Coordinates of C-alpha atoms in Angstrom, one line a residue:
X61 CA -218.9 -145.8 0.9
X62 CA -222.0 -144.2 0.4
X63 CA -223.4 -141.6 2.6
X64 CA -226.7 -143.8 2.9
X65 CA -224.8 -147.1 3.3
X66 CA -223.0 -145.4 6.8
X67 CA -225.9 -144.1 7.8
X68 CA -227.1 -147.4 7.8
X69 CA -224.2 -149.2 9.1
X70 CA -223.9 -145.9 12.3
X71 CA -226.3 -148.4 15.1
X72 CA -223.6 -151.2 14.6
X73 CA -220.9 -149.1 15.0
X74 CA -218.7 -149.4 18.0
X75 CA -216.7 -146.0 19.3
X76 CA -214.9 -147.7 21.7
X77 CA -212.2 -149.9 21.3
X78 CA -211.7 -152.9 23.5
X79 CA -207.8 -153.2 25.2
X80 CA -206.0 -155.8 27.4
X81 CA -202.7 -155.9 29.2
X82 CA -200.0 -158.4 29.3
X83 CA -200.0 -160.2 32.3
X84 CA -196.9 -163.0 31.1
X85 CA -195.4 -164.5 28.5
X86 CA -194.6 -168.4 28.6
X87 CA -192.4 -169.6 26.0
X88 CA -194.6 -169.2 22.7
X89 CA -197.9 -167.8 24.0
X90 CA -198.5 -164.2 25.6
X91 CA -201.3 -164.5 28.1
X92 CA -203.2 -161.2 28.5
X93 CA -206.0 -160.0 31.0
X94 CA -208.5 -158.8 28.4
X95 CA -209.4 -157.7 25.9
X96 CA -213.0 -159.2 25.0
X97 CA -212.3 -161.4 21.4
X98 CA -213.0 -164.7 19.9
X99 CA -210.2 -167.7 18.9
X100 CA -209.0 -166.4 15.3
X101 CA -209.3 -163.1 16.0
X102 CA -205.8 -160.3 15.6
X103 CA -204.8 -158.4 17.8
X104 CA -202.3 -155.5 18.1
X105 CA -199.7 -155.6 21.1
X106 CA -198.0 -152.8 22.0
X107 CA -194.5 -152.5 23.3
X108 CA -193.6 -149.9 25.9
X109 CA -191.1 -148.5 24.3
X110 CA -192.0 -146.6 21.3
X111 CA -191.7 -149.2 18.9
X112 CA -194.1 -150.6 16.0
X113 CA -197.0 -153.2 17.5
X114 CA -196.9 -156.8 17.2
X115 CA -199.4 -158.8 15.5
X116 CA -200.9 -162.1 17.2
X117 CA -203.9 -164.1 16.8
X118 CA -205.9 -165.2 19.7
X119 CA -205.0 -168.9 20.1
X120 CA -207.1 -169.8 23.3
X121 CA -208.6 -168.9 26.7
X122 CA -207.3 -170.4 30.1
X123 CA -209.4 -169.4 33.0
X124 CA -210.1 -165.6 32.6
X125 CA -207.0 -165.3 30.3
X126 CA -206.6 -165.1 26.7
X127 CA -203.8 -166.3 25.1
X128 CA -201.9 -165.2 21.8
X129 CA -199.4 -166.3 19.9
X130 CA -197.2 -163.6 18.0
X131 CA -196.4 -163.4 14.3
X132 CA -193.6 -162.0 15.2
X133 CA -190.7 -162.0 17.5
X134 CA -191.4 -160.6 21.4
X135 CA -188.1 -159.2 22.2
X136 CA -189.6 -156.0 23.1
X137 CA -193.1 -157.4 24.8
X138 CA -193.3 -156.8 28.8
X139 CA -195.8 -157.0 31.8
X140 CA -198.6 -153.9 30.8
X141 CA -198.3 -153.9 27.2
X142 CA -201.5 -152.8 26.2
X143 CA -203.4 -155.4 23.8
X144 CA -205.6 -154.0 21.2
X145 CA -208.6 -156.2 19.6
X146 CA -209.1 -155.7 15.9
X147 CA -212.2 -157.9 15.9
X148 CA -211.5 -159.8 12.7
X149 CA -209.4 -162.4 11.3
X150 CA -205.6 -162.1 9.3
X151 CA -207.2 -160.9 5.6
X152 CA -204.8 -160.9 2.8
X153 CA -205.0 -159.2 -0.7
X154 CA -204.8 -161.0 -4.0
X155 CA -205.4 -160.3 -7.6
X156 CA -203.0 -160.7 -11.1
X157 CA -201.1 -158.0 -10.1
X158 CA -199.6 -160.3 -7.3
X159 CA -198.1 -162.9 -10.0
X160 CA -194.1 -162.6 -9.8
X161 CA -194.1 -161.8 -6.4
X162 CA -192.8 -163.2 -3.4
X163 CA -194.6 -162.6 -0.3
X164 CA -194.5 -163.5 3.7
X165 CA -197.3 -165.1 5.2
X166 CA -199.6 -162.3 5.8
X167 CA -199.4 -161.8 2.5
X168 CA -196.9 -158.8 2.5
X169 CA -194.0 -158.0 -0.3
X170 CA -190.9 -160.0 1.3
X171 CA -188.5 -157.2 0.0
X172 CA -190.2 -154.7 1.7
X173 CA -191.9 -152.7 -1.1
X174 CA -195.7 -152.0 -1.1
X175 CA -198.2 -154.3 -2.3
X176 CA -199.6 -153.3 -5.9
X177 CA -203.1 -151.7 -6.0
X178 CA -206.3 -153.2 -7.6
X179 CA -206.4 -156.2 -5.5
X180 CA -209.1 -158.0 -3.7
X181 CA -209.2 -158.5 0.2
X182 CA -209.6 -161.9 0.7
X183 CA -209.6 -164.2 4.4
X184 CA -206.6 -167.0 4.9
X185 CA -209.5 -169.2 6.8
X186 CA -211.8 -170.6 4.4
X187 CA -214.2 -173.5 4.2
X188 CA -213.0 -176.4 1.6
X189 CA -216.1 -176.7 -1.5
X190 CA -219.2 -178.6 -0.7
X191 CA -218.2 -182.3 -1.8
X192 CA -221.4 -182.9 -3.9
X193 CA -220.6 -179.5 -5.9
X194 CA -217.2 -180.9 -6.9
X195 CA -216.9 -181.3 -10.9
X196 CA -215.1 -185.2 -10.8
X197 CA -211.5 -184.9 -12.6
X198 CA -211.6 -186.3 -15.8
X199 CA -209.1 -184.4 -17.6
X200 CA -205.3 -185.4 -17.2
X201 CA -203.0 -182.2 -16.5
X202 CA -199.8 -183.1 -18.4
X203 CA -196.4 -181.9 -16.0
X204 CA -193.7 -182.8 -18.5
X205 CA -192.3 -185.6 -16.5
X206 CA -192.5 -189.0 -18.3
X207 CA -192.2 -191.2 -15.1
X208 CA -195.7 -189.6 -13.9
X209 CA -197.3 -188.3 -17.4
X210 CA -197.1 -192.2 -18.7
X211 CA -197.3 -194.5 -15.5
X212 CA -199.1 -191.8 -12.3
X213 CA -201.1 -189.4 -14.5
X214 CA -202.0 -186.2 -13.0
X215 CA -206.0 -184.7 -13.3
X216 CA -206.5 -181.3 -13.3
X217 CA -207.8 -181.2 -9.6
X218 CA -206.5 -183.8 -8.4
X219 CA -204.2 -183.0 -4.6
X220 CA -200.9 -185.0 -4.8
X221 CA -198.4 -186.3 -1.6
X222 CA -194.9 -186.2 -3.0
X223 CA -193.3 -188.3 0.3
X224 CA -189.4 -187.9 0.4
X225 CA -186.5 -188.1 2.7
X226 CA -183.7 -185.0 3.4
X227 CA -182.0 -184.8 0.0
X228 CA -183.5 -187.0 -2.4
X229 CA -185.1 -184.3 -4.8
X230 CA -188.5 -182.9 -3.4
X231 CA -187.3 -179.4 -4.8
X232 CA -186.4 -180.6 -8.1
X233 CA -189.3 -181.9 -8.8
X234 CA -191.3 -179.1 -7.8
X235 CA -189.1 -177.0 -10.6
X236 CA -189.7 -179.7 -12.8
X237 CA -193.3 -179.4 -12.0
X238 CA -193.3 -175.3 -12.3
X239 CA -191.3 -175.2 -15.5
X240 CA -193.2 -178.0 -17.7
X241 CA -197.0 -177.6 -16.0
X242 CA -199.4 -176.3 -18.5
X243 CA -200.9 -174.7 -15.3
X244 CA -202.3 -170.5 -15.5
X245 CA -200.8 -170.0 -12.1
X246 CA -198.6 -171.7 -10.1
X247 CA -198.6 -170.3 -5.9
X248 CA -195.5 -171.5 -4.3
X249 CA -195.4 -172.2 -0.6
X250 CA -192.0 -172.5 1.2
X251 CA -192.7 -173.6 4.7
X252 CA -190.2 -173.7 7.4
X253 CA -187.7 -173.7 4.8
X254 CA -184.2 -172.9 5.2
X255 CA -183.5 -169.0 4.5
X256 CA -181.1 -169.8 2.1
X257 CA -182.6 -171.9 0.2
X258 CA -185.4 -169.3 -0.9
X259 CA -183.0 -167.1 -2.9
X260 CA -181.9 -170.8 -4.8
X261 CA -185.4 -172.2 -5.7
X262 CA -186.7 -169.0 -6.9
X263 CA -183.5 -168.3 -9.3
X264 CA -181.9 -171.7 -9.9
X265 CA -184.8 -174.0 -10.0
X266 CA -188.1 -171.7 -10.6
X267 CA -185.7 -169.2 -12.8
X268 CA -187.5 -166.4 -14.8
X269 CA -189.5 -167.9 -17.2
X270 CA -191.1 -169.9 -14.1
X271 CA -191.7 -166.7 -12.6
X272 CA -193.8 -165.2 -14.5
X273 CA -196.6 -167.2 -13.8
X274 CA -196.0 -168.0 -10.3
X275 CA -196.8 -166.4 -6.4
X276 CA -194.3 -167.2 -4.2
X277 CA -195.3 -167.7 -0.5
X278 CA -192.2 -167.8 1.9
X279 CA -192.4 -168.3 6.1
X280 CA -188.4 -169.6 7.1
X281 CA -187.9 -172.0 9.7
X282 CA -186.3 -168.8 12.0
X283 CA -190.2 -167.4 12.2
X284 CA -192.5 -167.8 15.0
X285 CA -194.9 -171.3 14.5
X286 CA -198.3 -169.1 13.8
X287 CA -196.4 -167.7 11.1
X288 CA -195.3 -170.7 9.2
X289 CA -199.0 -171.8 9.7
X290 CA -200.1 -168.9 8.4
X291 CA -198.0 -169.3 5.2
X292 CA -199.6 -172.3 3.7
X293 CA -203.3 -170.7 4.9
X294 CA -202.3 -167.9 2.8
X295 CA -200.8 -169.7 -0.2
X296 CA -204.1 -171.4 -0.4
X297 CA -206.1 -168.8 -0.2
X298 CA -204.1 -167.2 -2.6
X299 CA -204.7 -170.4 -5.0
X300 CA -208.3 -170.2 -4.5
X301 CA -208.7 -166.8 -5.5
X302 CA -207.2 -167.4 -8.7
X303 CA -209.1 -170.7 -9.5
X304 CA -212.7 -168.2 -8.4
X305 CA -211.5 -166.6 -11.4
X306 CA -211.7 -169.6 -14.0
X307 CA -208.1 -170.5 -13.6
X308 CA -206.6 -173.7 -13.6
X309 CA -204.2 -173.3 -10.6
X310 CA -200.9 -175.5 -9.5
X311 CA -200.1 -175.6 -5.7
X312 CA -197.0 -176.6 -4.4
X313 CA -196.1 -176.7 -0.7
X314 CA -193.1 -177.6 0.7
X315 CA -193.6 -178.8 3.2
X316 CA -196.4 -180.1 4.9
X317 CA -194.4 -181.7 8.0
X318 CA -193.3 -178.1 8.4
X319 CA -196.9 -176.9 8.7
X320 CA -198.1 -179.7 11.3
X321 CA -194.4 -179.7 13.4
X322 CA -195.3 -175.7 13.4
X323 CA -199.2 -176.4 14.5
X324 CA -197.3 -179.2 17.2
X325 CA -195.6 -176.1 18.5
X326 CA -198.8 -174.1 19.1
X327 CA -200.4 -177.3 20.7
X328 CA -198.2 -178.0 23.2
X329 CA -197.7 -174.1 24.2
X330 CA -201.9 -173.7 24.8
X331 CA -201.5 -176.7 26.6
X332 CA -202.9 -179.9 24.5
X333 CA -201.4 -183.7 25.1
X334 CA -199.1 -185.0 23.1
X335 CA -200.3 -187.8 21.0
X336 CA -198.1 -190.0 18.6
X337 CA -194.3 -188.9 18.0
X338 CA -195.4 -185.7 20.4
X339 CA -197.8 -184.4 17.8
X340 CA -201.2 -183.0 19.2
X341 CA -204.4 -183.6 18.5
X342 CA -205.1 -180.3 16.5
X343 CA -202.5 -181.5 14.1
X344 CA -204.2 -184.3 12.9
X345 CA -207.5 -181.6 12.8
X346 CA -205.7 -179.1 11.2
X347 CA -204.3 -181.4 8.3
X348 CA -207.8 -182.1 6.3
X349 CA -208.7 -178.2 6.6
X350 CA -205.9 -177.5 5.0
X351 CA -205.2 -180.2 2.3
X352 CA -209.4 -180.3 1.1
X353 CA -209.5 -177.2 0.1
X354 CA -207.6 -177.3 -2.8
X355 CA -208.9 -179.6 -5.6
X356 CA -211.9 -179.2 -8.0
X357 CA -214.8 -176.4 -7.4
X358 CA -217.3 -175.1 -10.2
X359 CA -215.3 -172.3 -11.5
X360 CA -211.6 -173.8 -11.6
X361 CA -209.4 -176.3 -10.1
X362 CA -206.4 -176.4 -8.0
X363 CA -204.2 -179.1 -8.7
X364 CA -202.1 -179.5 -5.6
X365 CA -198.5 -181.0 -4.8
X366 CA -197.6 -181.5 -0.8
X367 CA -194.1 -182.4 0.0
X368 CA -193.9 -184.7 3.0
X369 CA -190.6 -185.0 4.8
X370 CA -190.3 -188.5 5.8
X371 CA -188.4 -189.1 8.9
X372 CA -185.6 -191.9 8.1
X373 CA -187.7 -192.7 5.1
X374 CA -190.3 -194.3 7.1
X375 CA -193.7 -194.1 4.9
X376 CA -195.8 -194.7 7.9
X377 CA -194.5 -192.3 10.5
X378 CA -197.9 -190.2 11.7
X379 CA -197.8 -187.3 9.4
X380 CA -197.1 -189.4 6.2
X381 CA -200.0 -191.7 7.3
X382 CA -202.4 -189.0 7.8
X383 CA -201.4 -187.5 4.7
X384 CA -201.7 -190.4 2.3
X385 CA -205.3 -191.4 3.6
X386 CA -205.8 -187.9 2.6
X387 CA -204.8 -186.8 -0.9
X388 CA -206.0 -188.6 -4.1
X389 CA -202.3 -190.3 -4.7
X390 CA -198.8 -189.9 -3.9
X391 CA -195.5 -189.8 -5.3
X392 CA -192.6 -192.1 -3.6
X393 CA -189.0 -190.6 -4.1
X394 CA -186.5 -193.8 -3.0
X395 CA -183.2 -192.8 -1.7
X396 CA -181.7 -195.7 -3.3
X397 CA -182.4 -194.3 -6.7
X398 CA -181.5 -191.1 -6.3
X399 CA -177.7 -193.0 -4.7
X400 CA -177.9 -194.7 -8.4
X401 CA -178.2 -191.0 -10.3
X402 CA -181.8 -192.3 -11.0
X403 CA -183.4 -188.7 -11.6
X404 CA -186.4 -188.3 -10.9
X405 CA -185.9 -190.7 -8.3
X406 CA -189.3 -192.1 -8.1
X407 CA -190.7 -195.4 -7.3
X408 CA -193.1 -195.7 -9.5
X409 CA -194.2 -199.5 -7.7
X410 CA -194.8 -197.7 -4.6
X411 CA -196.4 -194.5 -6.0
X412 CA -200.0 -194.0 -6.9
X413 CA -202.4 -192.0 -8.8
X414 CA -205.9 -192.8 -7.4
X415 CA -207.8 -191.4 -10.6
X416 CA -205.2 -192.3 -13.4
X417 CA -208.0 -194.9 -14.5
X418 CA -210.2 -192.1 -15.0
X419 CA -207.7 -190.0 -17.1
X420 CA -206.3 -192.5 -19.5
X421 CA -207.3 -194.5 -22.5
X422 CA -207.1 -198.5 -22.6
X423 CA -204.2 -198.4 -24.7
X424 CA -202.1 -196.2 -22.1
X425 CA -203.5 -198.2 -19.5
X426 CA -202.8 -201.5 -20.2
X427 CA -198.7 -200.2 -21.2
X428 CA -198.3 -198.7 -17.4
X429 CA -199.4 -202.0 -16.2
X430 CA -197.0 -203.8 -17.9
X431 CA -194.1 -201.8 -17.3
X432 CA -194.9 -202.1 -13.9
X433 CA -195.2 -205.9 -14.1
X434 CA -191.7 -205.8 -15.7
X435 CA -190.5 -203.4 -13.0
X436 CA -192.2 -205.4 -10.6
X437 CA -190.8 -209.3 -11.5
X438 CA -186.9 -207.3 -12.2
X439 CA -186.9 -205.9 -8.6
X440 CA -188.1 -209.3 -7.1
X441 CA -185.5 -211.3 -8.5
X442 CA -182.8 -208.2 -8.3
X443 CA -180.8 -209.8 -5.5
X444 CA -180.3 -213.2 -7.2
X445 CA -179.5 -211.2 -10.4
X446 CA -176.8 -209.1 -8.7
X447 CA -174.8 -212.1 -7.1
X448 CA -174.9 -214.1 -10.5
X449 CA -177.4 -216.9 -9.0
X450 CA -180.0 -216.8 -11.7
X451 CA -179.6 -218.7 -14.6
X452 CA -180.9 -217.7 -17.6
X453 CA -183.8 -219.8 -19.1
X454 CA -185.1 -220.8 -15.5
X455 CA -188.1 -218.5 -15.7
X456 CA -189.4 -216.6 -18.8
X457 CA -191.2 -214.1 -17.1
X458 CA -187.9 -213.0 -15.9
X459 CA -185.6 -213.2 -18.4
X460 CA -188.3 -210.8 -20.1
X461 CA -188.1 -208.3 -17.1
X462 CA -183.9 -208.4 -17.4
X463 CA -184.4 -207.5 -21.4
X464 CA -186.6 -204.7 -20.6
X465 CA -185.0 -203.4 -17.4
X466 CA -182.7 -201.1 -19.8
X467 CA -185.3 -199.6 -22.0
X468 CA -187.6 -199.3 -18.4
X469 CA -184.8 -197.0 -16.5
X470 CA -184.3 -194.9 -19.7
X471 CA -188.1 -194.2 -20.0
X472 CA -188.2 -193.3 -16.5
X473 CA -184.7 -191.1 -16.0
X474 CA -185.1 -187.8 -17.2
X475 CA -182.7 -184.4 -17.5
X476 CA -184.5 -181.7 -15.0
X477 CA -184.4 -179.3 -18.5
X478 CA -186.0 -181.5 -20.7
X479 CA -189.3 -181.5 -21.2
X480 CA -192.3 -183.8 -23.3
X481 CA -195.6 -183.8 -24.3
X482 CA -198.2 -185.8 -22.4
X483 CA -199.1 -186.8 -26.6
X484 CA -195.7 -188.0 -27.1
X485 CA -194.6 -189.9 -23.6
X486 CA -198.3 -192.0 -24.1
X487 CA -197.0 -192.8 -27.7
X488 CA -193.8 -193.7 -26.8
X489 CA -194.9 -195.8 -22.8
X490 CA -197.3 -198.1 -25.9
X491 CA -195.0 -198.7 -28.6
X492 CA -192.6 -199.9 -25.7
X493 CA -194.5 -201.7 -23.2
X494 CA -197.9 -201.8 -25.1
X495 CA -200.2 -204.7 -26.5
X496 CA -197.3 -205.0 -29.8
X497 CA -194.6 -205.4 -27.7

């Protein structure tokens, strides 16, 4: 900085620093007398011992209180640690130097090493793009996968659900995605993930080829709630920093149940009701702020997959509804295909693509529709098909859908290593399904 630019920034300059003490601390939240700050804002706590400080963000105010919450654990945090206010929000760094790396979720190196330099400070809290400057997504983003190149096409842009239960393939098809994508970057966010499952999905499923275009953003289940929060604020800030520079950006977070059952946490510590399933109202608040921001703005797009964890594979428990009213489509994984070694297991009658219209020619069009009429009339009749009852002859439409229900499953199934064109899974979805059939 200049010495004209601090003399003109000396009258706003503050010599003092403002401190607090720790008064108690009630299962998540510390609750301090002091210092003066705002809701967002970082402060420094400082064991008694001689230890390093704890980061927390100001989460609230009750009575002449404030209350944090830690970003770290408080084993060592006591009556009369002093509070220091840093009067400004978490700020992370990004910049292309960051692309193979793994960091936490304040943007650190998760192996401990120091960041690179050359890269640009940039805040996890950010406002989503005016809706009327959004460029509309006419261009498909082709991912590899036939079951949603040909029948749920992708725009670049466009923010995706992809609504699973426990071990049906949410990870899989996030390699899938990361491998085949024709994406610049691709920013990675493992929420409330298991640790050991890191360490596989960056070396079995991402692998290196996948990592050298990728930013890995990793908060474990074992860290505090604010944390986990504060990895997918940081992935996507991360994500929008690369698509300010022109990129065309993939997100993929998994998962967003993680991120609201972490922002449940913080709710019911500061004290809010518990609404449906125990979730608080700031969860359903939180959910929009996070998921609009990704999509289309003037200089790039980021095309966004959210993993939902579906509880007992029930589409329409709270998060998953919120969700899906949300995003512009969704991808259903079905645990009965998966049980068949149907890979990817998706239902394609239950998934959607709300701009695929816009992305597609007639041609391609009018073949999705008619596999999915074929799909549609097979898995109506499927019961009566299994036991033997139908007879063949009694309906055409039918007997159609059983003599296409072959070539239908191996159009859909695909090996997680292979990989298509968009050009060449359109060709293939008409000449089987299309207006010559």
């Amino acid at each position: 900085m200049k010495a004209a630019d601090l003399l003109e920034e000396m009258p706003y300059l503050n010599p003092y620093k403002q401190y607090g003490k720790v008064t108690r601390v009630v299962g998540l939240t510390i609750e301090s007398k002091g210092p003066r700050t705002s809701v967002g804002e970082l402060c420094y706590i400082y064991p008694q011992e001689k230890s390093n400080p704890v980061l927390a963000e100001v989460v609230g105010f009750k009575d002449k209180f404030v209350q944090l919450m830690p970003l770290k654990q408080t084993i060592e945090i006591s009556p009369g640690s002093l509070v220091e206010a840093t009067k400004k929000p978490l700020q992370i760094k990004a910049g292309n130097n960051i692309i193979g790396k793994v960091i936490d979720g304040t943007g650190q190196p998760l192996d401990g090493s120091k960041l690179p330099d050359g890269l640009t400070p940039v805040p996890t809290e950010a406002e989503p793009p005016n809706p009327l400057l959004r460029p509309r997504i006419k261009e498909p983003l082709a991912l590899g996968i036939k079951a949603i190149d040909g029948l749920l096409t992708v725009g670049k842009g466009q923010r995706i659900g992809i609504f699973a239960g426990s071990g049906v393939g949410k990870s899989t098809i996030l390699s899938m995605l990361t491998r085949h994508s024709e994406a610049d970057v691709n920013v990675i966010a493992l929420i409330g993930e298991r640790g050991r499952e890191v360490k596989d999905f960056i070396e079995r499923d991402l692998g290196e080829e996948g990592m050298k275009k990728s930013v890995v953003v990793v908060a474990t289940s074992d860290q505090p709630a604010l944390m986990r929060i504060k990895g997918a604020m940081t992935a996507t800030a991360v994500a929008e920093y690369f698509r300010d520079q022109g990129k065309q950006v993939n997100l993929m977070m998994d998962s967003v149940t993680r991120f609201a059952m972490a922002q449940r946490e913080i709710g019911l510590a500061v004290g809010e009701p518990p609404t449906t399933k125990g979730y608080t109202p700031s969860v359903f608040a939180m959910l929009p702020r996070l998921l609009e921001r990704s999509g289309t703005s003037q200089k790039g797009s980021i095309t966004a997959f959210y993993t939902v964890l579906v509880d007992g594979d029930d589409l329409n428990e709270p998060i998953a509804d919120a969700v899906r009213g949300i995003l512009d489509g969704h991808f259903v994984l079905d645990r009965k295909l998966a049980d068949k070694g149907h890979y990817p297991a998706i239902n394609v009658l239950q998934s959607i693509s709300r701009v695929m219209e816009d992305l597609v020619d007639d041609h391609h069009h009018y073949a999705a529709e008619s596999l999915r009429h074929y799909l549609s009339t097979y898995t109506e009749s499927e019961d009566l098909i299994n036991i033997g009852a139908y007879k063949k002859g009694s309906s055409k439409e039918v007997d159609k859908a059983i003599k296409m229900h072959p070539i239908i499953n191996k159009f859909l199934q695909q090996d997680t290593n292979a990989e298509y064109s968009f050009e060449k899974i359109r060709q293939a979805l008409i000449e089987q399904f299309g207006k010559g059939e």
